[in-house]
């Protein structure tokens, strides 16, 4: 059984995003889902597009997509931020999470 997120959990997520955004020009969103169509990466790409995160002025949108039941996640970073941080950053972030 998957634990439901509490208000405290959500506040901690919000606080972590806020702190991260203070250190970068990136625009970060976290998307939690309990329903998924296909694999996590494909679903994350669809959500990234639907949220128009590729339309930020500096192309620096970052989506952290979490599928709660599958206990899987994907991080999507647009081309502007990827050019600044590179593959090592994304791998390190993934491993930390």
Tab-separated table of N, CA and C in Angstrom:
chain	number	residue	atom	x	y	z
A	1	UNK	N	0.838	-1.181	0.000
A	1	UNK	CA	0.000	0.000	0.000
A	1	UNK	C	0.887	1.249	0.000
A	2	UNK	N	0.499	2.220	-0.804
A	2	UNK	CA	1.252	3.463	-0.926
A	2	UNK	C	0.736	4.465	0.093
A	3	UNK	N	1.657	5.083	0.819
A	3	UNK	CA	1.306	6.093	1.817
A	3	UNK	C	0.848	7.368	1.115
A	4	UNK	N	-0.228	7.929	1.595
A	4	UNK	CA	-0.710	9.209	1.070
A	4	UNK	C	0.162	10.332	1.611
A	5	UNK	N	0.350	11.362	0.814
A	5	UNK	CA	1.124	12.514	1.259
A	5	UNK	C	0.299	13.353	2.218
A	6	UNK	N	0.943	13.787	3.272
A	6	UNK	CA	0.287	14.641	4.255
A	6	UNK	C	0.513	16.104	3.882
A	7	UNK	N	-0.162	16.988	4.569
A	7	UNK	CA	0.064	18.427	4.362
A	7	UNK	C	1.514	18.768	4.674
A	8	UNK	N	2.059	18.121	5.679
A	8	UNK	CA	3.462	18.365	6.036
A	8	UNK	C	4.395	17.927	4.900
A	9	UNK	N	4.102	16.755	4.318
A	9	UNK	CA	4.904	16.279	3.178
A	9	UNK	C	4.872	17.302	2.046
A	10	UNK	N	3.675	17.785	1.733
A	10	UNK	CA	3.529	18.755	0.645
A	10	UNK	C	4.256	20.058	0.965
A	11	UNK	N	4.211	20.475	2.216
A	11	UNK	CA	4.920	21.691	2.609
A	11	UNK	C	6.425	21.500	2.446
A	12	UNK	N	6.936	20.328	2.796
A	12	UNK	CA	8.360	20.051	2.641
A	12	UNK	C	8.765	20.066	1.163
A	13	UNK	N	7.912	19.527	0.307
A	13	UNK	CA	8.183	19.548	-1.136
A	13	UNK	C	8.213	20.991	-1.631
A	14	UNK	N	7.209	21.769	-1.244
A	14	UNK	CA	7.136	23.168	-1.650
A	14	UNK	C	8.376	23.931	-1.186
A	15	UNK	N	8.786	23.718	0.053
A	15	UNK	CA	9.957	24.392	0.606
A	15	UNK	C	11.220	24.010	-0.153
A	16	UNK	N	11.363	22.735	-0.472
A	16	UNK	CA	12.545	22.273	-1.217
A	16	UNK	C	12.592	22.897	-2.611
A	17	UNK	N	11.457	22.990	-3.273
A	17	UNK	CA	11.402	23.619	-4.599
A	17	UNK	C	11.781	25.091	-4.478
A	18	UNK	N	11.213	25.766	-3.507
A	18	UNK	CA	11.505	27.188	-3.316
A	18	UNK	C	13.005	27.406	-3.080
A	19	UNK	N	13.609	26.611	-2.232
A	19	UNK	CA	15.050	26.740	-1.970
A	19	UNK	C	15.870	26.499	-3.232
A	20	UNK	N	15.492	25.488	-3.991
A	20	UNK	CA	16.217	25.189	-5.230
A	20	UNK	C	16.072	26.330	-6.226
A	21	UNK	N	14.885	26.907	-6.343
A	21	UNK	CA	14.667	27.991	-7.295
A	21	UNK	C	15.427	29.257	-6.901
A	22	UNK	N	15.722	29.423	-5.627
A	22	UNK	CA	16.518	30.580	-5.200
A	22	UNK	C	17.960	30.479	-5.687
A	23	UNK	N	18.423	29.266	-5.986
A	23	UNK	CA	19.804	29.030	-6.398
A	23	UNK	C	19.961	28.934	-7.909
A	24	UNK	N	18.875	29.065	-8.645
A	24	UNK	CA	18.926	28.872	-10.088
A	24	UNK	C	17.878	29.738	-10.777
A	25	UNK	N	18.036	29.909	-12.067
A	25	UNK	CA	17.001	30.592	-12.828
A	25	UNK	C	15.954	29.590	-13.317
A	26	UNK	N	16.186	28.312	-13.050
A	26	UNK	CA	15.272	27.264	-13.491
A	26	UNK	C	13.899	27.393	-12.857
A	27	UNK	N	12.893	26.955	-13.609
A	27	UNK	CA	11.517	26.942	-13.130
A	27	UNK	C	11.150	25.486	-12.884
A	28	UNK	N	10.965	25.135	-11.618
A	28	UNK	CA	10.799	23.745	-11.222
A	28	UNK	C	9.346	23.449	-10.880
A	29	UNK	N	8.875	22.305	-11.368
A	29	UNK	CA	7.545	21.814	-10.996
A	29	UNK	C	7.680	20.352	-10.608
A	30	UNK	N	6.859	19.957	-9.666
A	30	UNK	CA	6.766	18.555	-9.270
A	30	UNK	C	5.360	18.097	-9.613
A	31	UNK	N	5.277	16.982	-10.308
A	31	UNK	CA	3.982	16.426	-10.677
A	31	UNK	C	3.882	15.032	-10.075
A	32	UNK	N	2.895	14.840	-9.197
A	32	UNK	CA	2.652	13.540	-8.579
A	32	UNK	C	1.434	12.926	-9.236
A	33	UNK	N	1.513	11.639	-9.545
A	33	UNK	CA	0.373	10.986	-10.151
A	33	UNK	C	0.158	9.607	-9.548
A	34	UNK	N	-1.087	9.206	-9.534
A	34	UNK	CA	-1.423	7.854	-9.092
A	34	UNK	C	-1.858	7.001	-10.272
A	35	UNK	N	-2.028	7.629	-11.426
A	35	UNK	CA	-2.414	6.901	-12.633
A	35	UNK	C	-1.387	7.186	-13.709
A	36	UNK	N	-1.008	6.161	-14.430
A	36	UNK	CA	0.008	6.344	-15.460
A	36	UNK	C	-0.370	5.546	-16.703
A	37	UNK	N	-0.127	6.142	-17.843
A	37	UNK	CA	-0.342	5.474	-19.130
A	37	UNK	C	1.034	5.271	-19.740
A	38	UNK	N	1.427	4.034	-19.980
A	38	UNK	CA	2.747	3.764	-20.543
A	38	UNK	C	3.815	3.823	-19.468
A	39	UNK	N	5.036	4.155	-19.879
A	39	UNK	CA	6.125	4.208	-18.904
A	39	UNK	C	6.264	5.616	-18.338
A	40	UNK	N	7.014	5.721	-17.268
A	40	UNK	CA	7.136	6.972	-16.527
A	40	UNK	C	7.750	8.079	-17.385
A	41	UNK	N	8.794	7.769	-18.133
A	41	UNK	CA	9.435	8.794	-18.959
A	41	UNK	C	8.474	9.333	-20.014
A	42	UNK	N	7.762	8.452	-20.698
A	42	UNK	CA	6.806	8.904	-21.712
A	42	UNK	C	5.727	9.794	-21.105
A	43	UNK	N	5.214	9.379	-19.952
A	43	UNK	CA	4.177	10.177	-19.286
A	43	UNK	C	4.744	11.528	-18.841
A	44	UNK	N	5.971	11.523	-18.337
A	44	UNK	CA	6.601	12.777	-17.909
A	44	UNK	C	6.760	13.727	-19.087
A	45	UNK	N	7.147	13.213	-20.226
A	45	UNK	CA	7.306	14.052	-21.423
A	45	UNK	C	5.964	14.664	-21.836
A	46	UNK	N	4.893	13.873	-21.747
A	46	UNK	CA	3.568	14.399	-22.092
A	46	UNK	C	3.154	15.514	-21.127
A	47	UNK	N	3.403	15.316	-19.840
A	47	UNK	CA	3.049	16.332	-18.847
A	47	UNK	C	3.897	17.588	-19.054
A	48	UNK	N	5.188	17.420	-19.318
A	48	UNK	CA	6.087	18.554	-19.580
A	48	UNK	C	5.522	19.414	-20.709
A	49	UNK	N	5.103	18.747	-21.775
A	49	UNK	CA	4.541	19.451	-22.930
A	49	UNK	C	3.194	20.087	-22.593
A	50	UNK	N	2.327	19.332	-21.917
A	50	UNK	CA	0.995	19.842	-21.571
A	50	UNK	C	1.091	21.080	-20.679
A	51	UNK	N	2.060	21.093	-19.774
A	51	UNK	CA	2.253	22.242	-18.887
A	51	UNK	C	2.986	23.392	-19.580
A	52	UNK	N	3.383	23.166	-20.834
A	52	UNK	CA	4.085	24.154	-21.657
A	52	UNK	C	5.393	24.610	-21.000
A	53	UNK	N	6.061	23.668	-20.357
A	53	UNK	CA	7.304	23.996	-19.674
A	53	UNK	C	8.426	24.312	-20.655
A	54	UNK	N	8.258	23.929	-21.898
A	54	UNK	CA	9.235	24.240	-22.935
A	54	UNK	C	9.063	25.673	-23.449
A	55	UNK	N	8.105	26.382	-22.893
A	55	UNK	CA	7.833	27.757	-23.332
A	55	UNK	C	8.410	28.810	-22.387
A	56	UNK	N	9.236	28.413	-21.419
A	56	UNK	CA	9.848	29.409	-20.544
A	56	UNK	C	10.814	30.246	-21.370
A	57	UNK	N	11.008	31.479	-20.973
A	57	UNK	CA	11.836	32.405	-21.738
A	57	UNK	C	13.256	31.877	-21.950
A	58	UNK	N	13.840	31.289	-20.917
A	58	UNK	CA	15.225	30.808	-21.016
A	58	UNK	C	15.294	29.302	-21.305
A	59	UNK	N	14.137	28.690	-21.610
A	59	UNK	CA	14.080	27.242	-21.856
A	59	UNK	C	14.717	26.493	-20.687
A	60	UNK	N	14.346	26.895	-19.458
A	60	UNK	CA	14.962	26.340	-18.263
A	60	UNK	C	13.965	25.649	-17.338
A	61	UNK	N	12.891	25.125	-17.912
A	61	UNK	CA	11.902	24.403	-17.121
A	61	UNK	C	12.419	23.030	-16.702
A	62	UNK	N	12.078	22.642	-15.487
A	62	UNK	CA	12.442	21.324	-14.965
A	62	UNK	C	11.188	20.703	-14.361
A	63	UNK	N	10.898	19.476	-14.797
A	63	UNK	CA	9.769	18.739	-14.249
A	63	UNK	C	10.288	17.513	-13.522
A	64	UNK	N	9.866	17.377	-12.280
A	64	UNK	CA	10.122	16.152	-11.527
A	64	UNK	C	8.781	15.428	-11.485
A	65	UNK	N	8.705	14.336	-12.217
A	65	UNK	CA	7.470	13.579	-12.379
A	65	UNK	C	7.575	12.316	-11.532
A	66	UNK	N	6.608	12.139	-10.620
A	66	UNK	CA	6.656	10.999	-9.711
A	66	UNK	C	5.376	10.181	-9.838
A	67	UNK	N	5.562	8.910	-10.160
A	67	UNK	CA	4.450	7.968	-10.191
A	67	UNK	C	4.433	7.249	-8.846
A	68	UNK	N	3.473	7.597	-8.019
A	68	UNK	CA	3.432	7.089	-6.652
A	68	UNK	C	3.260	5.570	-6.600
A	69	UNK	N	2.272	4.987	-7.285
A	69	UNK	CA	2.100	3.529	-7.170
A	69	UNK	C	3.300	2.728	-7.697
A	70	UNK	N	3.910	3.203	-8.771
A	70	UNK	CA	5.048	2.490	-9.351
A	70	UNK	C	6.348	2.771	-8.599
A	71	UNK	N	6.323	3.809	-7.763
A	71	UNK	CA	7.518	4.233	-7.034
A	71	UNK	C	8.663	4.494	-8.005
A	72	UNK	N	8.331	5.208	-9.080
A	72	UNK	CA	9.290	5.576	-10.117
A	72	UNK	C	9.180	7.071	-10.364
A	73	UNK	N	10.250	7.649	-10.901
A	73	UNK	CA	10.215	9.069	-11.214
A	73	UNK	C	11.067	9.333	-12.444
A	74	UNK	N	10.859	10.515	-12.982
A	74	UNK	CA	11.636	10.978	-14.119
A	74	UNK	C	11.874	12.471	-13.939
A	75	UNK	N	13.039	12.919	-14.354
A	75	UNK	CA	13.360	14.343	-14.305
A	75	UNK	C	13.549	14.808	-15.743
A	76	UNK	N	12.791	15.806	-16.138
A	76	UNK	CA	12.884	16.365	-17.481
A	76	UNK	C	13.388	17.794	-17.351
A	77	UNK	N	14.496	18.087	-17.992
A	77	UNK	CA	15.030	19.444	-18.016
A	77	UNK	C	15.074	19.950	-19.444
A	78	UNK	N	14.605	21.148	-19.671
A	78	UNK	CA	14.590	21.721	-21.017
A	78	UNK	C	16.017	22.051	-21.470
A	79	UNK	N	16.147	22.372	-22.740
A	79	UNK	CA	17.481	22.526	-23.343
A	79	UNK	C	18.309	23.656	-22.739
A	80	UNK	N	17.677	24.739	-22.309
A	80	UNK	CA	18.429	25.856	-21.738
A	80	UNK	C	19.145	25.472	-20.455
A	81	UNK	N	18.457	24.772	-19.589
A	81	UNK	CA	19.097	24.371	-18.330
A	81	UNK	C	20.060	23.219	-18.559
A	82	UNK	N	19.732	22.332	-19.486
A	82	UNK	CA	20.631	21.201	-19.758
A	82	UNK	C	21.988	21.693	-20.277
A	83	UNK	N	21.965	22.721	-21.106
A	83	UNK	CA	23.228	23.277	-21.616
A	83	UNK	C	24.109	23.794	-20.485
A	84	UNK	N	23.495	24.287	-19.419
A	84	UNK	CA	24.256	24.847	-18.289
A	84	UNK	C	24.752	23.785	-17.319
A	85	UNK	N	23.958	22.713	-17.121
A	85	UNK	CA	24.324	21.754	-16.081
A	85	UNK	C	24.874	20.435	-16.608
A	86	UNK	N	24.447	20.002	-17.777
A	86	UNK	CA	24.972	18.783	-18.393
A	86	UNK	C	24.503	17.475	-17.775
A	87	UNK	N	24.936	16.378	-18.391
A	87	UNK	CA	24.506	15.039	-18.004
A	87	UNK	C	24.877	14.668	-16.571
A	88	UNK	N	26.072	15.057	-16.131
A	88	UNK	CA	26.519	14.682	-14.790
A	88	UNK	C	25.546	15.184	-13.728
A	89	UNK	N	25.070	16.413	-13.878
A	89	UNK	CA	24.129	16.990	-12.920
A	89	UNK	C	22.859	16.153	-12.829
A	90	UNK	N	22.304	15.773	-13.987
A	90	UNK	CA	21.055	15.012	-13.993
A	90	UNK	C	21.261	13.636	-13.366
A	91	UNK	N	22.391	13.006	-13.663
A	91	UNK	CA	22.668	11.687	-13.078
A	91	UNK	C	22.837	11.787	-11.566
A	92	UNK	N	23.532	12.813	-11.116
A	92	UNK	CA	23.742	13.009	-9.683
A	92	UNK	C	22.408	13.283	-8.983
A	93	UNK	N	21.571	14.104	-9.600
A	93	UNK	CA	20.261	14.407	-9.031
A	93	UNK	C	19.413	13.148	-8.947
A	94	UNK	N	19.408	12.374	-10.018
A	94	UNK	CA	18.657	11.108	-10.024
A	94	UNK	C	19.132	10.185	-8.901
A	95	UNK	N	20.442	10.031	-8.779
A	95	UNK	CA	20.982	9.132	-7.765
A	95	UNK	C	20.687	9.624	-6.345
A	96	UNK	N	20.692	10.935	-6.159
A	96	UNK	CA	20.389	11.509	-4.853
A	96	UNK	C	18.930	11.240	-4.483
A	97	UNK	N	18.056	11.386	-5.475
A	97	UNK	CA	16.640	11.154	-5.210
A	97	UNK	C	16.393	9.692	-4.929
